[in-house]
Short mmCIF file of C-alpha atoms in Angstrom, two decimals:
data_model
loop_
_atom_site.label_atom_id
_atom_site.label_comp_id
_atom_site.label_asym_id
_atom_site.label_seq_id
_atom_site.Cartn_x
_atom_site.Cartn_y
_atom_site.Cartn_z
CA MET K 1 -7.87 -12.35 -21.33
CA LEU K 2 -5.47 -13.64 -18.69
CA SER K 3 -4.88 -11.44 -15.64
CA TYR K 4 -1.36 -10.27 -14.78
CA GLU K 5 -1.49 -12.60 -11.80
CA SER K 6 -2.27 -15.54 -14.06
CA ILE K 7 0.57 -14.60 -16.38
CA ASP K 8 2.95 -14.42 -13.42
CA LEU K 9 1.79 -17.84 -12.30
CA TYR K 10 2.41 -19.22 -15.79
CA ARG K 11 5.94 -17.77 -15.84
CA GLU K 12 6.61 -19.21 -12.40
CA ASP K 13 5.14 -22.71 -12.76
CA GLY K 14 5.30 -23.19 -16.52
CA PHE K 15 1.63 -24.09 -16.68
CA LEU K 16 -1.78 -22.58 -15.98
CA PHE K 17 -5.42 -23.59 -16.09
CA ALA K 18 -7.52 -21.24 -18.24
CA ASP K 19 -11.30 -20.84 -18.61
CA PRO K 20 -12.81 -24.22 -19.48
CA LEU K 21 -14.95 -25.05 -22.48
CA THR K 22 -18.64 -25.71 -21.94
CA GLU K 23 -20.01 -29.21 -21.53
CA LYS K 24 -21.74 -29.02 -24.89
CA GLU K 25 -18.53 -27.98 -26.63
CA THR K 26 -16.61 -30.79 -24.95
CA ASP K 27 -19.24 -33.35 -25.97
CA LEU K 28 -18.85 -32.26 -29.57
CA LEU K 29 -15.06 -32.49 -29.39
CA ARG K 30 -15.23 -35.99 -27.93
CA GLU K 31 -17.57 -37.12 -30.68
CA GLN K 32 -15.34 -35.63 -33.38
CA ALA K 33 -12.19 -37.05 -31.76
CA ASP K 34 -13.62 -40.56 -31.95
CA ARG K 35 -14.43 -39.97 -35.60
CA GLU K 36 -10.83 -38.93 -36.28
CA PHE K 37 -9.50 -42.00 -34.44
CA LEU K 38 -11.43 -44.20 -36.86
CA ARG K 39 -10.16 -42.48 -39.99
CA ASP K 40 -7.02 -44.06 -41.43
CA SER K 41 -4.53 -41.30 -42.21
CA PRO K 42 -0.74 -40.80 -42.23
CA GLY K 43 -1.09 -38.66 -39.08
CA ARG K 44 -2.71 -41.46 -37.11
CA MET K 45 -0.37 -43.34 -34.78
CA LEU K 46 -0.92 -46.76 -33.24
CA GLU K 47 0.34 -48.15 -29.96
CA LYS K 48 3.04 -50.84 -29.96
CA ASP K 49 0.36 -53.54 -30.13
CA GLY K 50 -0.22 -52.47 -33.72
CA PHE K 51 -3.97 -51.86 -33.55
CA THR K 52 -4.85 -49.53 -30.63
CA VAL K 53 -5.01 -45.89 -31.73
CA ARG K 54 -2.46 -43.82 -29.79
CA GLY K 55 -3.31 -40.48 -31.33
CA VAL K 56 -4.01 -38.55 -34.45
CA HIS K 57 -2.30 -35.44 -35.85
CA GLY K 58 -3.42 -32.58 -38.03
CA SER K 59 -7.19 -32.95 -37.56
CA HIS K 60 -7.61 -29.16 -37.59
CA VAL K 61 -6.84 -29.24 -41.31
CA VAL K 62 -9.47 -31.82 -42.24
CA ASN K 63 -12.21 -31.44 -39.63
CA SER K 64 -14.30 -28.25 -39.35
CA THR K 65 -14.87 -28.59 -35.59
CA PHE K 66 -11.14 -28.70 -34.91
CA ALA K 67 -10.50 -25.98 -37.50
CA ARG K 68 -12.83 -23.82 -35.42
CA LEU K 69 -11.31 -24.97 -32.12
CA VAL K 70 -7.85 -23.59 -32.94
CA ARG K 71 -9.55 -20.19 -33.54
CA HIS K 72 -11.61 -20.41 -30.31
CA PRO K 73 -11.01 -17.33 -28.12
CA LYS K 74 -10.58 -19.49 -25.02
CA ILE K 75 -7.74 -21.34 -26.75
CA VAL K 76 -5.91 -18.97 -29.06
CA THR K 77 -6.35 -15.72 -27.11
CA PRO K 78 -4.42 -16.74 -23.97
CA ALA K 79 -1.75 -18.36 -26.16
CA THR K 80 -1.36 -15.14 -28.18
CA GLN K 81 -1.29 -13.10 -25.00
CA LEU K 82 1.45 -15.26 -23.45
CA LEU K 83 3.54 -15.17 -26.61
CA GLY K 84 2.97 -11.45 -27.20
CA GLY K 85 2.28 -11.61 -30.92
CA PRO K 86 0.38 -13.37 -33.71
CA VAL K 87 0.59 -17.16 -33.70
CA TYR K 88 0.10 -20.10 -36.04
CA VAL K 89 -0.57 -23.77 -35.33
CA HIS K 90 2.71 -25.65 -35.31
CA GLN K 91 1.15 -28.97 -34.29
CA PHE K 92 -2.30 -30.30 -33.48
CA LYS K 93 -2.90 -33.69 -31.98
CA ILE K 94 -5.48 -35.70 -30.14
CA ASN K 95 -4.10 -38.30 -27.77
CA ALA K 96 -6.38 -41.28 -27.26
CA LYS K 97 -4.91 -42.89 -24.09
CA LYS K 98 -7.31 -45.81 -24.57
CA ALA K 99 -8.74 -47.72 -21.63
CA LEU K 100 -6.20 -50.30 -20.37
CA THR K 101 -4.11 -50.08 -23.55
CA GLY K 102 -3.11 -46.40 -23.74
CA ASP K 103 0.65 -46.40 -23.27
CA VAL K 104 3.18 -44.13 -21.62
CA TRP K 105 4.60 -40.79 -22.76
CA PRO K 106 8.03 -40.81 -21.10
CA TRP K 107 9.31 -37.74 -19.26
CA HIS K 108 10.45 -35.16 -21.80
CA GLN K 109 10.48 -31.54 -22.91
CA ASP K 110 8.79 -30.72 -26.21
CA TYR K 111 11.15 -28.05 -27.42
CA ILE K 112 14.14 -30.28 -28.14
CA PHE K 113 12.10 -32.14 -30.77
CA TRP K 114 11.10 -28.92 -32.48
CA ASN K 115 14.50 -27.29 -32.13
CA LEU K 116 16.62 -30.20 -33.34
CA GLY K 117 14.01 -31.90 -35.50
CA ASP K 118 12.23 -28.97 -37.11
CA GLY K 119 14.74 -26.13 -36.97
CA MET K 120 12.67 -24.02 -34.58
CA ARG K 121 14.94 -21.25 -33.28
CA ARG K 122 13.30 -20.09 -30.04
CA PRO K 123 10.86 -21.70 -27.60
CA ASP K 124 8.26 -19.01 -28.40
CA VAL K 125 5.57 -21.59 -28.15
CA VAL K 126 2.58 -22.37 -25.96
CA ASN K 127 0.87 -25.75 -25.70
CA VAL K 128 -2.84 -25.72 -25.03
CA ALA K 129 -4.23 -28.97 -23.67
CA VAL K 130 -7.98 -29.60 -23.70
CA LEU K 131 -9.16 -32.48 -21.52
CA LEU K 132 -11.94 -34.42 -23.24
CA ASP K 133 -12.44 -36.82 -20.31
CA GLU K 134 -12.04 -36.38 -16.61
CA ALA K 135 -8.38 -36.88 -15.73
CA THR K 136 -7.66 -38.80 -12.52
CA ASP K 137 -4.68 -40.51 -10.92
CA LEU K 138 -5.95 -43.75 -12.42
CA ASN K 139 -6.18 -42.97 -16.11
CA GLY K 140 -2.70 -41.73 -16.93
CA PRO K 141 -3.08 -37.99 -16.35
CA LEU K 142 -0.60 -35.48 -17.70
CA LEU K 143 2.23 -35.22 -15.15
CA VAL K 144 4.29 -32.04 -14.92
CA LEU K 145 7.30 -30.78 -12.98
CA PRO K 146 6.34 -27.26 -11.90
CA GLY K 147 9.06 -24.72 -12.63
CA SER K 148 11.17 -27.12 -14.68
CA HIS K 149 10.87 -24.87 -17.76
CA LYS K 150 13.30 -22.53 -16.03
CA CYS K 151 16.06 -25.10 -16.49
CA GLY K 152 16.06 -24.32 -20.21
CA SER K 153 16.60 -27.08 -22.72
CA LEU K 154 18.02 -30.00 -20.76
CA GLU K 155 20.83 -32.04 -22.20
CA VAL K 156 19.55 -35.51 -22.84
CA ALA K 157 21.20 -38.27 -24.82
CA ARG K 158 19.54 -39.12 -28.11
CA ARG K 159 18.24 -42.66 -27.93
CA THR K 160 19.44 -44.79 -30.82
CA THR K 161 16.61 -45.39 -33.22
CA VAL K 162 15.98 -46.46 -36.77
CA GLY K 163 16.94 -43.67 -39.17
CA GLY K 164 15.60 -42.88 -42.61
CA ASP K 165 12.31 -41.53 -43.85
CA GLY K 166 10.13 -42.87 -41.03
CA ALA K 167 12.49 -41.83 -38.22
CA TRP K 168 9.96 -39.26 -36.99
CA ARG K 169 7.69 -42.10 -35.89
CA SER K 170 9.71 -42.65 -32.73
CA ASP K 171 9.20 -38.97 -31.83
CA ILE K 172 5.57 -39.78 -31.10
CA SER K 173 5.87 -43.31 -29.78
CA ALA K 174 6.23 -44.68 -26.25
CA ASP K 175 10.00 -44.86 -26.94
CA LEU K 176 10.82 -41.17 -27.27
CA VAL K 177 14.26 -40.37 -28.63
CA TYR K 178 14.78 -37.46 -26.24
CA ALA K 179 13.46 -38.92 -22.99
CA ILE K 180 14.64 -37.83 -19.56
CA ASP K 181 16.18 -40.70 -17.58
CA ALA K 182 15.73 -41.58 -13.91
CA PRO K 183 18.93 -39.90 -12.60
CA LEU K 184 18.05 -36.59 -14.27
CA LEU K 185 14.41 -36.83 -13.16
CA SER K 186 15.58 -37.59 -9.65
CA GLU K 187 17.79 -34.47 -9.70
CA LEU K 188 14.90 -32.34 -10.97
CA THR K 189 12.54 -33.60 -8.26
CA GLU K 190 14.92 -32.46 -5.54
CA THR K 191 13.51 -28.95 -5.92
CA THR K 192 10.02 -29.55 -7.29
CA LYS K 193 7.31 -32.16 -6.93
CA VAL K 194 5.54 -34.06 -9.69
CA THR K 195 2.03 -32.68 -10.15
CA ALA K 196 -0.76 -34.61 -11.83
CA ILE K 197 -3.05 -32.48 -13.99
CA LYS K 198 -6.47 -33.61 -12.87
CA GLY K 199 -9.75 -32.02 -13.79
CA PRO K 200 -13.15 -32.38 -15.41
CA PRO K 201 -13.77 -32.66 -19.16
CA GLY K 202 -13.42 -29.29 -20.86
CA SER K 203 -10.52 -28.16 -18.66
CA ILE K 204 -7.91 -26.12 -20.51
CA LEU K 205 -4.26 -26.13 -19.55
CA LEU K 206 -1.59 -23.87 -21.03
CA PHE K 207 1.99 -25.08 -20.71
CA ASP K 208 5.49 -24.08 -21.66
CA PRO K 209 7.42 -26.02 -24.35
CA LEU K 210 10.29 -26.43 -21.87
CA LEU K 211 8.11 -27.81 -19.07
CA VAL K 212 9.17 -31.36 -18.21
CA HIS K 213 6.12 -33.59 -18.53
CA ALA K 214 4.97 -37.18 -19.06
CA SER K 215 1.97 -39.45 -18.70
CA GLY K 216 1.59 -43.03 -17.52
CA VAL K 217 -0.70 -45.80 -18.70
CA ASN K 218 -4.47 -45.74 -18.46
CA MET K 219 -5.58 -48.30 -15.85
CA ALA K 220 -9.24 -47.21 -16.01
CA PRO K 221 -11.96 -48.89 -18.07
CA TYR K 222 -12.60 -45.73 -20.08
CA ASP K 223 -10.48 -43.65 -22.47
CA ARG K 224 -8.65 -40.50 -21.38
CA ARG K 225 -8.69 -38.33 -24.52
CA MET K 226 -6.87 -35.01 -24.74
CA ILE K 227 -6.31 -32.44 -27.46
CA LEU K 228 -2.98 -30.63 -27.69
CA VAL K 229 -2.67 -27.49 -29.79
CA THR K 230 0.81 -26.05 -30.13
CA TYR K 231 0.96 -22.40 -31.14
CA ASN K 232 4.18 -20.86 -32.36
CA ARG K 233 4.88 -17.17 -32.93
CA VAL K 234 4.56 -16.21 -36.56
CA ASP K 235 8.02 -14.59 -36.43
CA ASN K 236 9.60 -17.86 -35.21
CA PRO K 237 9.18 -19.97 -38.35
CA LEU K 238 10.91 -23.30 -38.82
CA GLY K 239 14.37 -23.30 -40.37
CA GLU K 240 15.81 -25.67 -42.93
CA VAL K 241 16.60 -29.19 -41.70
CA PRO K 242 18.02 -32.21 -43.56
CA SER K 243 14.88 -34.38 -43.37
CA PRO K 244 11.83 -32.26 -42.50
CA ARG K 245 9.14 -34.08 -40.53
CA PRO K 246 5.69 -34.41 -42.09
CA ASP K 247 3.54 -31.29 -42.10
CA PHE K 248 1.12 -32.79 -39.57
CA LEU K 249 3.98 -32.85 -37.04
CA ALA K 250 5.63 -29.57 -37.95
CA ALA K 251 3.63 -27.12 -40.05
CA ARG K 252 5.74 -24.92 -42.32
CA ASP K 253 2.88 -22.63 -43.27
CA ASN K 254 3.05 -19.85 -40.65
CA THR K 255 -0.11 -18.00 -41.67
CA PRO K 256 -1.47 -16.41 -38.46
CA VAL K 257 -4.55 -17.90 -36.86
CA ARG K 258 -7.53 -15.56 -37.23
CA PRO K 259 -9.34 -15.75 -33.84
CA LEU K 260 -13.12 -16.04 -33.74
CA ASP K 261 -14.98 -13.03 -32.38
CA PRO K 262 -14.64 -12.54 -28.62
CA GLY K 263 -17.35 -14.57 -26.87
CA ALA K 264 -17.76 -16.98 -29.80
CA ASP K 265 -17.83 -20.69 -29.10
CA LEU K 266 -17.54 -23.90 -31.12
CA PHE K 267 -21.07 -23.51 -32.43
CA ALA K 268 -21.44 -19.83 -33.37
CA MET G 1 -3.60 -61.64 16.09
CA LEU G 2 -6.27 -59.95 13.98
CA SER G 3 -9.37 -58.69 15.78
CA TYR G 4 -12.82 -59.95 14.80
CA GLU G 5 -13.48 -56.50 13.34
CA SER G 6 -10.41 -56.74 11.16
CA ILE G 7 -11.43 -60.19 9.98
CA ASP G 8 -14.90 -58.88 9.11
CA LEU G 9 -13.31 -56.04 7.17
CA TYR G 10 -11.14 -58.51 5.26
CA ARG G 11 -14.18 -60.64 4.41
CA GLU G 12 -16.06 -57.53 3.27
CA ASP G 13 -13.35 -55.73 1.28
CA GLY G 14 -11.10 -58.61 0.31
CA PHE G 15 -8.05 -56.84 1.73
CA LEU G 16 -6.71 -55.50 5.00
CA PHE G 17 -3.67 -53.64 6.30
CA ALA G 18 -1.94 -55.51 9.14
CA ASP G 19 0.76 -54.42 11.62
CA PRO G 20 3.73 -53.06 9.65
CA LEU G 21 7.33 -54.22 9.87
CA THR G 22 9.88 -52.00 11.55
CA GLU G 23 12.04 -49.60 9.58
CA LYS G 24 15.12 -51.68 10.33
CA GLU G 25 13.46 -54.84 9.08
CA THR G 26 12.31 -53.08 5.92
CA ASP G 27 15.81 -51.73 5.26
CA LEU G 28 17.18 -55.26 5.46
CA LEU G 29 14.51 -56.57 3.10
CA ARG G 30 15.24 -53.85 0.58
CA GLU G 31 18.96 -54.62 0.68
CA GLN G 32 18.34 -58.34 0.24
CA ALA G 33 15.79 -57.75 -2.53
CA ASP G 34 18.35 -55.82 -4.54
CA ARG G 35 20.81 -58.67 -4.05
CA GLU G 36 18.24 -61.15 -5.40
CA PHE G 37 17.50 -58.91 -8.41
CA LEU G 38 21.19 -59.13 -9.35
CA ARG G 39 21.41 -62.91 -9.10
CA ASP G 40 20.69 -64.69 -12.37
CA SER G 41 18.25 -67.52 -11.69
CA PRO G 42 15.42 -69.32 -13.50
CA GLY G 43 12.92 -67.55 -11.20
CA ARG G 44 14.09 -64.09 -12.26
CA MET G 45 11.87 -62.40 -14.83
CA LEU G 46 12.79 -59.48 -17.06
CA GLU G 47 10.59 -56.76 -18.51
CA LYS G 48 9.82 -56.74 -22.24
CA ASP G 49 12.92 -54.62 -22.87
CA GLY G 50 14.97 -57.73 -22.11
CA PHE G 51 17.22 -56.28 -19.43
CA THR G 52 15.18 -54.56 -16.69
CA VAL G 53 14.42 -56.92 -13.80
CA ARG G 54 10.65 -57.31 -13.39
CA GLY G 55 10.76 -59.60 -10.38
CA VAL G 56 12.25 -62.66 -8.82
CA HIS G 57 10.56 -65.82 -7.50
CA GLY G 58 11.42 -68.33 -4.80
CA SER G 59 13.93 -66.24 -2.86
CA HIS G 60 12.67 -67.70 0.43
CA VAL G 61 14.33 -70.97 -0.55
CA VAL G 62 17.79 -69.54 -1.21
CA ASN G 63 18.03 -66.46 1.03
CA SER G 64 18.00 -66.73 4.82
CA THR G 65 16.36 -63.32 5.36
CA PHE G 66 13.39 -64.26 3.19
CA ALA G 67 13.32 -67.76 4.68
CA ARG G 68 12.84 -66.05 8.01
CA LEU G 69 10.34 -63.53 6.62
CA VAL G 70 7.81 -66.22 5.62
CA ARG G 71 7.91 -67.44 9.26
CA HIS G 72 7.57 -63.89 10.68
CA PRO G 73 4.62 -63.69 13.09
CA LYS G 74 3.42 -60.44 11.48
CA ILE G 75 3.20 -62.24 8.13
CA VAL G 76 2.28 -65.86 8.69
CA THR G 77 0.09 -65.51 11.79
CA PRO G 78 -2.65 -63.32 10.24
CA ALA G 79 -2.57 -65.52 7.12
CA THR G 80 -3.01 -68.66 9.22
CA GLN G 81 -5.75 -67.00 11.21
CA LEU G 82 -7.70 -65.97 8.09
CA LEU G 83 -7.35 -69.43 6.55
CA GLY G 84 -8.16 -71.24 9.80
CA GLY G 85 -5.45 -73.87 9.61
CA PRO G 86 -1.76 -74.60 8.93
CA VAL G 87 -0.35 -73.06 5.77
CA TYR G 88 2.58 -73.50 3.41
CA VAL G 89 4.19 -71.08 0.94
CA HIS G 90 2.66 -71.62 -2.48
CA GLN G 91 4.54 -68.74 -4.12
CA PHE G 92 7.06 -66.10 -3.07
CA LYS G 93 8.00 -63.19 -5.27
CA ILE G 94 9.59 -59.79 -5.14
CA ASN G 95 8.33 -57.35 -7.73
CA ALA G 96 10.86 -54.72 -8.74
CA LYS G 97 8.68 -52.09 -10.50
CA LYS G 98 11.84 -50.24 -11.50
CA ALA G 99 11.93 -46.46 -11.84
CA LEU G 100 10.49 -45.40 -15.24
CA THR G 101 10.79 -48.92 -16.68
CA GLY G 102 8.67 -51.06 -14.33
CA ASP G 103 5.76 -52.25 -16.46
CA VAL G 104 2.08 -52.93 -15.89
CA TRP G 105 0.38 -55.85 -14.19
CA PRO G 106 -2.98 -55.93 -15.99
CA TRP G 107 -6.22 -56.31 -14.03
CA HIS G 108 -6.63 -59.92 -12.93
CA GLN G 109 -7.52 -62.36 -10.18
CA ASP G 110 -4.76 -64.67 -8.96
CA TYR G 111 -6.83 -67.75 -8.33
CA ILE G 112 -7.57 -68.62 -11.96
CA PHE G 113 -3.83 -69.10 -12.59
CA TRP G 114 -3.49 -71.44 -9.63
CA ASN G 115 -6.75 -73.26 -10.26
CA LEU G 116 -6.30 -73.86 -13.99
CA GLY G 117 -2.52 -73.78 -14.10
CA ASP G 118 -1.57 -75.61 -10.92
CA GLY G 119 -4.60 -77.74 -10.08
CA MET G 120 -5.42 -75.86 -6.87
CA ARG G 121 -8.90 -76.92 -5.82
CA ARG G 122 -10.12 -74.14 -3.53
CA PRO G 123 -9.16 -70.47 -3.09
CA ASP G 124 -8.00 -71.19 0.49
CA VAL G 125 -5.19 -68.77 0.01
CA VAL G 126 -4.04 -65.44 1.39
CA ASN G 127 -1.60 -63.09 -0.30
CA VAL G 128 0.60 -61.01 1.97
CA ALA G 129 2.15 -57.96 0.33
CA VAL G 130 5.05 -56.16 2.02
CA LEU G 131 5.80 -52.70 0.65
CA LEU G 132 9.56 -52.10 0.51
CA ASP G 133 9.21 -48.51 -0.76
CA GLU G 134 6.59 -45.89 -0.19
CA ALA G 135 3.71 -46.48 -2.61
CA THR G 136 2.17 -43.38 -4.17
CA ASP G 137 -0.14 -42.60 -7.08
CA LEU G 138 2.97 -41.90 -9.13
CA ASN G 139 4.95 -45.10 -8.82
CA GLY G 140 2.48 -47.74 -9.96
CA PRO G 141 0.85 -48.69 -6.66
CA LEU G 142 -1.14 -51.89 -6.25
CA LEU G 143 -4.71 -51.12 -7.36
CA VAL G 144 -7.62 -53.13 -5.99
CA LEU G 145 -11.36 -53.36 -6.50
CA PRO G 146 -12.80 -53.59 -2.97
CA GLY G 147 -15.34 -56.40 -2.59
CA SER G 148 -14.62 -57.89 -6.02
CA HIS G 149 -13.55 -61.20 -4.42
CA LYS G 150 -17.24 -61.83 -3.74
CA CYS G 151 -17.85 -62.25 -7.47
CA GLY G 152 -16.00 -65.56 -7.31
CA SER G 153 -13.76 -66.63 -10.15
CA LEU G 154 -14.68 -64.40 -13.09
CA GLU G 155 -14.96 -65.86 -16.55
CA VAL G 156 -12.23 -64.36 -18.67
CA ALA G 157 -11.09 -65.49 -22.08
CA ARG G 158 -7.67 -67.08 -22.19
CA ARG G 159 -5.38 -64.90 -24.27
CA THR G 160 -3.65 -66.83 -27.03
CA THR G 161 -0.04 -67.34 -26.15
CA VAL G 162 2.92 -69.49 -27.08
CA GLY G 163 2.48 -73.01 -25.68
CA GLY G 164 5.10 -75.55 -24.72
CA ASP G 165 7.54 -75.73 -21.86
CA GLY G 166 7.99 -72.01 -21.33
CA ALA G 167 4.26 -71.16 -21.52
CA TRP G 168 4.24 -70.19 -17.82
CA ARG G 169 6.39 -67.16 -18.65
CA SER G 170 3.36 -65.22 -19.90
CA ASP G 171 1.66 -65.85 -16.50
CA ILE G 172 4.11 -63.43 -14.96
CA SER G 173 4.61 -60.96 -17.82
CA ALA G 174 2.87 -57.71 -18.68
CA ASP G 175 0.71 -59.74 -21.11
CA LEU G 176 -1.20 -61.90 -18.66
CA VAL G 177 -3.15 -64.77 -20.19
CA TYR G 178 -6.12 -64.31 -17.88
CA ALA G 179 -6.49 -60.53 -17.86
CA ILE G 180 -9.75 -58.71 -17.25
CA ASP G 181 -10.78 -56.55 -20.20
CA ALA G 182 -12.23 -53.03 -20.20
CA PRO G 183 -15.93 -54.02 -20.54
CA LEU G 184 -15.73 -56.40 -17.57
CA LEU G 185 -13.73 -53.90 -15.51
CA SER G 186 -16.27 -51.24 -16.37
CA GLU G 187 -19.07 -53.52 -15.15
CA LEU G 188 -17.21 -54.24 -11.92
CA THR G 189 -16.60 -50.55 -11.22
CA GLU G 190 -20.34 -49.83 -11.34
CA THR G 191 -20.58 -51.04 -7.75
CA THR G 192 -17.10 -50.43 -6.39
CA LYS G 193 -14.31 -47.93 -6.86
CA VAL G 194 -10.68 -48.60 -7.69
CA THR G 195 -8.54 -48.09 -4.60
CA ALA G 196 -4.80 -47.47 -4.74
CA ILE G 197 -2.84 -49.17 -1.95
CA LYS G 198 -0.64 -46.36 -0.74
CA GLY G 199 1.54 -46.40 2.33
CA PRO G 200 5.01 -46.16 3.81
CA PRO G 201 7.73 -48.80 3.49
CA GLY G 202 7.08 -51.75 5.77
CA SER G 203 3.29 -51.66 5.27
CA ILE G 204 1.70 -55.10 5.15
CA LEU G 205 -1.41 -55.85 3.14
CA LEU G 206 -3.36 -59.10 3.23
CA PHE G 207 -5.55 -59.81 0.22
CA ASP G 208 -7.86 -62.45 -1.13
CA PRO G 209 -6.84 -64.59 -4.14
CA LEU G 210 -10.12 -63.61 -5.85
CA LEU G 211 -9.64 -59.87 -5.34
CA VAL G 212 -9.40 -58.10 -8.70
CA HIS G 213 -6.14 -56.14 -8.76
CA ALA G 214 -3.54 -54.56 -11.04
CA SER G 215 -0.71 -52.07 -11.07
CA GLY G 216 0.37 -49.44 -13.57
CA VAL G 217 3.80 -48.26 -14.61
CA ASN G 218 6.28 -46.52 -12.34
CA MET G 219 6.59 -42.88 -13.44
CA ALA G 220 8.79 -41.94 -10.45
CA PRO G 221 12.59 -41.77 -10.49
CA TYR G 222 12.90 -44.47 -7.80
CA ASP G 223 11.94 -48.15 -7.66
CA ARG G 224 8.73 -49.37 -6.05
CA ARG G 225 9.65 -52.80 -4.69
CA MET G 226 7.12 -55.15 -3.11
CA ILE G 227 7.25 -58.68 -1.71
CA LEU G 228 4.30 -61.01 -2.22
CA VAL G 229 3.98 -64.16 -0.14
CA THR G 230 1.14 -66.50 -1.05
CA TYR G 231 0.11 -68.93 1.67
CA ASN G 232 -2.07 -71.90 0.90
CA ARG G 233 -3.78 -74.22 3.38
CA VAL G 234 -1.84 -77.42 3.87
CA ASP G 235 -5.00 -79.45 3.16
CA ASN G 236 -5.46 -77.71 -0.23
CA PRO G 237 -2.46 -79.17 -2.06
CA LEU G 238 -2.02 -78.86 -5.81
CA GLY G 239 -3.55 -81.53 -8.01
CA GLU G 240 -2.08 -83.18 -11.08
CA VAL G 241 -1.87 -81.05 -14.21
CA PRO G 242 -0.52 -81.82 -17.70
CA SER G 243 2.47 -79.45 -17.57
CA PRO G 244 3.21 -78.39 -13.99
CA ARG G 245 4.72 -74.92 -13.64
CA PRO G 246 8.18 -74.61 -12.09
CA ASP G 247 8.39 -75.06 -8.34
CA PHE G 248 9.24 -71.38 -7.81
CA LEU G 249 5.79 -70.49 -9.20
CA ALA G 250 3.78 -73.30 -7.65
CA ALA G 251 5.38 -75.21 -4.77
CA ARG G 252 4.31 -78.85 -4.52
CA ASP G 253 5.89 -79.41 -1.12
CA ASN G 254 3.10 -78.54 1.32
CA THR G 255 5.12 -78.84 4.52
CA PRO G 256 3.56 -76.38 6.99
CA VAL G 257 5.41 -73.17 7.78
CA ARG G 258 6.73 -73.21 11.35
CA PRO G 259 6.11 -69.67 12.67
CA LEU G 260 8.82 -67.91 14.66
CA ASP G 261 8.07 -67.30 18.33
CA PRO G 262 5.46 -64.63 18.99
CA GLY G 263 7.18 -61.24 19.15
CA ALA G 264 10.16 -62.40 17.06
CA ASP G 265 11.34 -60.21 14.22
CA LEU G 266 13.65 -60.60 11.23
CA PHE G 267 16.73 -60.36 13.43
CA ALA G 268 15.99 -62.53 16.49
#
């Protein structure tokens, strides 16, 4: 359980490190992540080069390790605590950020995609990031703007993109449709300083769906893999939208996650 | 003049910080760089997006400030000293690394381009980098592998590219033809550690043409501009090659640079 101090810190900064996974658990996740990267599926995204894996979505539905991970007390318990009620998995993804070829995630807030794209009504969401590799300044770490979640949903122009059935693809590409531009980022950095989320494998970071964040390219000779589990409150289900995104991007089944027993891990 | 200790350090690491320019000089360079970015010329390169300026070449030939810069004692004197004889300007460029849109320079050595592309016979060259903006971990700083110049010219596969008259364009794009891949970079980092060249505006860095280097994207809301002057020994002129690159990439006039008086600056 998170302490009151930790919760205050989360409310203030919009992010918080929680208790890490063990080395053995992280090894297993890394192994399973690589397996998912190899499996061709609709939820697998490639980089612009057309062959490097950028990430894969929805693995918690098809892979028993990840199915267990979203029920792990170190992951789901702090998320439930921060949201104050039962949660379900809105989105699950593993970002690959491959050595030398892993591309940018431009500066953005998550909520606008879920609000406008999926009909989510309130930002009653927590993202849980699990670092599978050490994150350093060199390998495109997650970058955050502490406190930026307090700005609420920022007005950003929708980038023109190809419409139609596959329009959701640009939501998870290096050309995000709701990216924050340099003038707005410059304004935001007048009162807060970009912080790189660095840490060893197994580190767990909770962050707010309104927190402004990004990541650069990976200039290191090894991959920088990261899992992102997005929990939404069960009483904040998605509304109707004209062209719903695929289920692996926006789950419409809001069955609550049943946490593992306290003290359980990925193995037992 | 560089001390013997500094020269030893350069020989050991393959790079060295020299005496910086003054703030006033750097302000002038920044102002003139922006002017050159706006001027349409054959030596101006754009990023893949087709409109962001990536950099501009040959400005020392058309702009009096840069013409004076290549004769500046803080720039040309240490280069001459390290090369042990009169030098001429082989290449002059200003990299823009624009806020949020400035793209990668993949890991590479410079010499292979000049040796294979321009018929340069020996790596009797020094690069002088002048930082026009503060370089930080966030804005795509120059990254170097200390000591990697001692490996000599590394064997790297030539990336397939479009041939013909404009083939040189890929030499200065984000898809370098002689880039170092992840396995080779991984091997190189077993004995040395990637170092980010960080420092205030006006910093001057000398580096070896065989030093393995790169730079990532600029995730900051401001540009990270940098001048690169490449001096070659006058007695190491370019040889004949089938399709010589444009003069702004590989000067064939090896008239020695006439340094300004000792103690002179960009103004007088």
